[in-house]
Amino acid sequence: MSQKSGIRTPIVAVLGHVDHGKTSLLDRIRGSSVVSTEDGAITQHIGATVVPIEAIRKMSGSMEKMAVKVPGLLFIDTPGHHAFTSLRARGGALADMAILVIDINQGFQPQTIEALQILRTYRTPFVVAATKIDRIHGWRPVQGEPFLSSFSRQNDRVKELVETRLYELVGKLSEIGFSAERFDRVSDFQRNLAIVPVSAHTGEGIPELLMVMIGLAQRYMEQELGFSVDRPGIGTVLEVKEERGLGITLDVILYDGTLSVGDEIAFAKINGVAQTKVRALLKPRPMKEILIEDRFERVKCVTAAAGIKVSAPNLEGTIAGSPIQVISGDPESVKELIRKEMEEIKVKISPEGLMIKADTIGALEALCNELEAKDIGVMSAEVGPVSRHDLIQVETIKNPCYRVLLAFNTPILPDAAEMIKDPGFSHLKVFDGRVIYQLVDLYIAWRDELKRKAEQQRFEQIVMPAKIRVLPHGIFRQSNPAVVGVRVLGGTLRTDVNLIQIDGRKVGHLKSMQLNQENIREAQAGAEVAISIEGATVGRQLNEGDNLYVDIPERHIKVLEQEMQKNLPIITQEILGEFTDMKRKPDPFWGK
Ligand SMILES: Nc1nc2c(ncn2[C@@H]2O[C@H](COP(=O)(O)OP(=O)(O)OP(=O)(O)O)[C@@H](O)[C@H]2O)c(=O)[nH]1
Ligand SMILES: [Mg+2]
């Protein structure tokens, strides 16, 4: 950290499904044990830890001779239930690299997939840590060993089990477009994703994991990781937290330049870009965790990359995921930059779409991307909880498919929750969830069902083709109305339709229909029913033995021919054909 410029500490995000062992893995790496101090072993906050290169060298054994330019690794732990979408920086990912933790015994889980999607979007290089290998049945642990040497000592059955599990992971990864291999079989790290089997409990595989990480950092990042201490600090707000004695503080990852006490900083709040003066900088000591509050070390300044807690007045309402930047020179130009950055997300806003709310800008962005990929419009995107005001806005959306609010990882305020329960607002839909793609899938399933129902309703109103024959000896009444017995030759006969002859002459209006003295509204092919026809007189408009057709309005023909035809029974299609042939004799474009 003493150098003026050069390669800065790479930022490594540790991602993965809930309980797959992210915190344990980090603990193992840093040699402390935060897991045991956490409530229910669930990480409550995003923490950051710098592991100096000397420590990594020691742990990775064989690497001791390797020339390593990076000063160390800065790890960001993200709780599995938390979207790591606040891990964004100007123009892309905040993390330079990532470790995707997958419990080898459980395999892929929802957040595993979400993490992969985000890593792909940001093109972040990463390594898969297949954790908890010590839980594989029959595994005999050798504390702290490299995976390969420990693996070679396992019996054949265990080896096979490990290989099978790894093979399954490789398969899953390939399904979503990643070509992966066990790390020692990877020949081209640029093309193939390395999987390192590890155990946080026994330390097996950790040396190799660190080696692969350092390798990645060295190989691909030398240019990107260049930095200068003279530049004003730039970072990302990971979390906005209230701390006893300090009030609202910001957990910041500084990824470029220097940040000092007394600096004026600019950052985004819900109601616009704000400015304040840094009162204190609280730094986690190397090998310590940012979330252990009473171990904060007050420092005068920090240099990228670093996880730092910023204490300053006027921080309430800061948006997690917001850029944070030291103002040097004209404050307006810095603020304008942040304003632009915040507006960038809104660029994708379409004139027609649904509303989304999320806890961080990164999450909004990720959700927007996912929706965009599925051709779903977004009309409004905001960070913050769901309020009554939001719902009132959603209500005004005309298209029922878009009269929807998607709430990602953000609370629904009580008055909004009440409004959702109110049956008066049932035509408005709110979905909330913690996994982006699941939230989107939930919406799509609902929307498709809505469309299907709407379509069904529309089809039900369409006058269906039908052909009937007036039965011999089937005249019950001559006129006012005429009542005759008919057989449905094909199609679907419904009441309230007009009947015509095959030459186009009008017969009358089919008012009602009876089967065994009971009124019915619909009869299918083969049925024999009595119908009453208004405006018809037997002997004039119709006779015994006549074939009659249901007269289909011209605009219904379009729907029938273009949307419904292929789903109609063959005989109904034929009747439709006979009917349109008759109509199109005088006018070839009828119903087209
Ligand atoms: N046997 C074994 N258990 C492990 C290993 N790693 C983690 N565990 C256990 O798995 C559980 C979850 O581990 P954590 O490290 O808290 O998992 P996490 O991914 O940080 O979980 P969240 O932060 O809640 O998402 C704990 O009970 C750990 O002791 C491992 O390598 N071997
Ligand atoms: Mg954790």
mmCIF file with all atom_site columns, N, CA and C in Angstrom, residues 2 10 20 91 111 134 181 198 287 337 346 355 377 390 395 425 439 451 454 498 562 564:
data_model
loop_
_atom_site.group_PDB
_atom_site.id
_atom_site.type_symbol
_atom_site.label_atom_id
_atom_site.label_alt_id
_atom_site.label_comp_id
_atom_site.label_asym_id
_atom_site.label_entity_id
_atom_site.label_seq_id
_atom_site.pdbx_PDB_ins_code
_atom_site.Cartn_x
_atom_site.Cartn_y
_atom_site.Cartn_z
_atom_site.occupancy
_atom_site.B_iso_or_equiv
_atom_site.pdbx_formal_charge
_atom_site.auth_seq_id
_atom_site.auth_comp_id
_atom_site.auth_asym_id
_atom_site.auth_atom_id
_atom_site.pdbx_PDB_model_num
ATOM 1  N N  . SER A 1 2   ? 2.162   1.075   0.140   1.00 0.00 ? 2   SER A N  1
ATOM 2  C CA . SER A 1 2   ? 2.992   2.267   0.230   1.00 0.00 ? 2   SER A CA 1
ATOM 3  C C  . SER A 1 2   ? 3.378   2.797   -1.145  1.00 0.00 ? 2   SER A C  1
ATOM 4  N N  . PRO A 1 10  ? -6.393  -6.428  -6.009  1.00 0.00 ? 10  PRO A N  1
ATOM 5  C CA . PRO A 1 10  ? -7.602  -6.862  -6.707  1.00 0.00 ? 10  PRO A CA 1
ATOM 6  C C  . PRO A 1 10  ? -8.768  -7.066  -5.725  1.00 0.00 ? 10  PRO A C  1
ATOM 7  N N  . HIS A 1 20  ? -23.682 -22.126 1.640   1.00 0.00 ? 20  HIS A N  1
ATOM 8  C CA . HIS A 1 20  ? -22.755 -22.989 0.905   1.00 0.00 ? 20  HIS A CA 1
ATOM 9  C C  . HIS A 1 20  ? -21.313 -22.867 1.395   1.00 0.00 ? 20  HIS A C  1
ATOM 10 N N  . GLY A 1 91  ? -19.507 1.777   -14.768 1.00 0.00 ? 91  GLY A N  1
ATOM 11 C CA . GLY A 1 91  ? -19.292 1.049   -16.014 1.00 0.00 ? 91  GLY A CA 1
ATOM 12 C C  . GLY A 1 91  ? -19.139 -0.455  -15.874 1.00 0.00 ? 91  GLY A C  1
ATOM 13 N N  . GLN A 1 111 ? -29.429 -19.240 -6.031  1.00 0.00 ? 111 GLN A N  1
ATOM 14 C CA . GLN A 1 111 ? -28.481 -18.127 -5.996  1.00 0.00 ? 111 GLN A CA 1
ATOM 15 C C  . GLN A 1 111 ? -27.186 -18.437 -6.726  1.00 0.00 ? 111 GLN A C  1
ATOM 16 N N  . ASP A 1 134 ? -14.926 -32.324 2.579   1.00 0.00 ? 134 ASP A N  1
ATOM 17 C CA . ASP A 1 134 ? -14.763 -33.218 3.741   1.00 0.00 ? 134 ASP A CA 1
ATOM 18 C C  . ASP A 1 134 ? -16.068 -33.924 4.089   1.00 0.00 ? 134 ASP A C  1
ATOM 19 N N  . GLU A 1 181 ? -13.588 -27.046 -15.912 1.00 0.00 ? 181 GLU A N  1
ATOM 20 C CA . GLU A 1 181 ? -12.794 -28.251 -15.650 1.00 0.00 ? 181 GLU A CA 1
ATOM 21 C C  . GLU A 1 181 ? -12.217 -28.167 -14.245 1.00 0.00 ? 181 GLU A C  1
ATOM 22 N N  . VAL A 1 198 ? -12.506 -27.739 -2.359  1.00 0.00 ? 198 VAL A N  1
ATOM 23 C CA . VAL A 1 198 ? -11.922 -27.260 -1.105  1.00 0.00 ? 198 VAL A CA 1
ATOM 24 C C  . VAL A 1 198 ? -12.759 -27.679 0.106   1.00 0.00 ? 198 VAL A C  1
ATOM 25 N N  . MET A 1 287 ? -6.503  -8.812  8.097   1.00 0.00 ? 287 MET A N  1
ATOM 26 C CA . MET A 1 287 ? -6.899  -10.043 8.760   1.00 0.00 ? 287 MET A CA 1
ATOM 27 C C  . MET A 1 287 ? -8.051  -9.856  9.751   1.00 0.00 ? 287 MET A C  1
ATOM 28 N N  . LEU A 1 337 ? -21.340 14.013  -12.727 1.00 0.00 ? 337 LEU A N  1
ATOM 29 C CA . LEU A 1 337 ? -20.894 12.673  -13.105 1.00 0.00 ? 337 LEU A CA 1
ATOM 30 C C  . LEU A 1 337 ? -21.733 11.601  -12.399 1.00 0.00 ? 337 LEU A C  1
ATOM 31 N N  . LYS A 1 346 ? -31.769 4.607   -15.933 1.00 0.00 ? 346 LYS A N  1
ATOM 32 C CA . LYS A 1 346 ? -33.082 4.979   -16.445 1.00 0.00 ? 346 LYS A CA 1
ATOM 33 C C  . LYS A 1 346 ? -33.101 5.061   -17.967 1.00 0.00 ? 346 LYS A C  1
ATOM 34 N N  . MET A 1 355 ? -43.352 -1.522  -13.279 1.00 0.00 ? 355 MET A N  1
ATOM 35 C CA . MET A 1 355 ? -42.539 -0.738  -12.358 1.00 0.00 ? 355 MET A CA 1
ATOM 36 C C  . MET A 1 355 ? -41.674 -1.695  -11.538 1.00 0.00 ? 355 MET A C  1
ATOM 37 N N  . GLY A 1 377 ? -40.889 -4.539  -20.894 1.00 0.00 ? 377 GLY A N  1
ATOM 38 C CA . GLY A 1 377 ? -40.603 -3.122  -20.717 1.00 0.00 ? 377 GLY A CA 1
ATOM 39 C C  . GLY A 1 377 ? -40.594 -2.712  -19.249 1.00 0.00 ? 377 GLY A C  1
ATOM 40 N N  . ASP A 1 390 ? -46.218 4.472   -4.904  1.00 0.00 ? 390 ASP A N  1
ATOM 41 C CA . ASP A 1 390 ? -45.796 3.632   -6.037  1.00 0.00 ? 390 ASP A CA 1
ATOM 42 C C  . ASP A 1 390 ? -46.997 2.890   -6.614  1.00 0.00 ? 390 ASP A C  1
ATOM 43 N N  . GLU A 1 395 ? -51.196 1.723   -10.686 1.00 0.00 ? 395 GLU A N  1
ATOM 44 C CA . GLU A 1 395 ? -52.616 1.638   -11.026 1.00 0.00 ? 395 GLU A CA 1
ATOM 45 C C  . GLU A 1 395 ? -52.972 2.342   -12.324 1.00 0.00 ? 395 GLU A C  1
ATOM 46 N N  . PHE A 1 425 ? -58.244 -3.056  -5.096  1.00 0.00 ? 425 PHE A N  1
ATOM 47 C CA . PHE A 1 425 ? -57.042 -2.863  -5.908  1.00 0.00 ? 425 PHE A CA 1
ATOM 48 C C  . PHE A 1 425 ? -56.556 -4.173  -6.527  1.00 0.00 ? 425 PHE A C  1
ATOM 49 N N  . LEU A 1 439 ? -37.954 -14.012 -9.749  1.00 0.00 ? 439 LEU A N  1
ATOM 50 C CA . LEU A 1 439 ? -38.949 -12.945 -9.734  1.00 0.00 ? 439 LEU A CA 1
ATOM 51 C C  . LEU A 1 439 ? -39.459 -12.707 -11.149 1.00 0.00 ? 439 LEU A C  1
ATOM 52 N N  . LYS A 1 451 ? -52.740 -13.524 -20.262 1.00 0.00 ? 451 LYS A N  1
ATOM 53 C CA . LYS A 1 451 ? -52.943 -13.440 -21.714 1.00 0.00 ? 451 LYS A CA 1
ATOM 54 C C  . LYS A 1 451 ? -53.814 -14.588 -22.201 1.00 0.00 ? 451 LYS A C  1
ATOM 55 N N  . ALA A 1 454 ? -57.364 -13.949 -21.270 1.00 0.00 ? 454 ALA A N  1
ATOM 56 C CA . ALA A 1 454 ? -57.921 -12.868 -22.081 1.00 0.00 ? 454 ALA A CA 1
ATOM 57 C C  . ALA A 1 454 ? -58.241 -13.387 -23.479 1.00 0.00 ? 454 ALA A C  1
ATOM 58 N N  . ASN A 1 498 ? -77.288 -15.536 -36.423 1.00 0.00 ? 498 ASN A N  1
ATOM 59 C CA . ASN A 1 498 ? -78.150 -15.510 -37.602 1.00 0.00 ? 498 ASN A CA 1
ATOM 60 C C  . ASN A 1 498 ? -77.878 -16.735 -38.454 1.00 0.00 ? 498 ASN A C  1
ATOM 61 N N  . GLN A 1 562 ? -57.154 -16.566 -38.810 1.00 0.00 ? 562 GLN A N  1
ATOM 62 C CA . GLN A 1 562 ? -55.754 -16.286 -38.504 1.00 0.00 ? 562 GLN A CA 1
ATOM 63 C C  . GLN A 1 562 ? -55.296 -16.840 -37.155 1.00 0.00 ? 562 GLN A C  1
ATOM 64 N N  . MET A 1 564 ? -57.524 -18.996 -34.839 1.00 0.00 ? 564 MET A N  1
ATOM 65 C CA . MET A 1 564 ? -58.175 -20.161 -34.247 1.00 0.00 ? 564 MET A CA 1
ATOM 66 C C  . MET A 1 564 ? -58.197 -21.381 -35.152 1.00 0.00 ? 564 MET A C  1
#
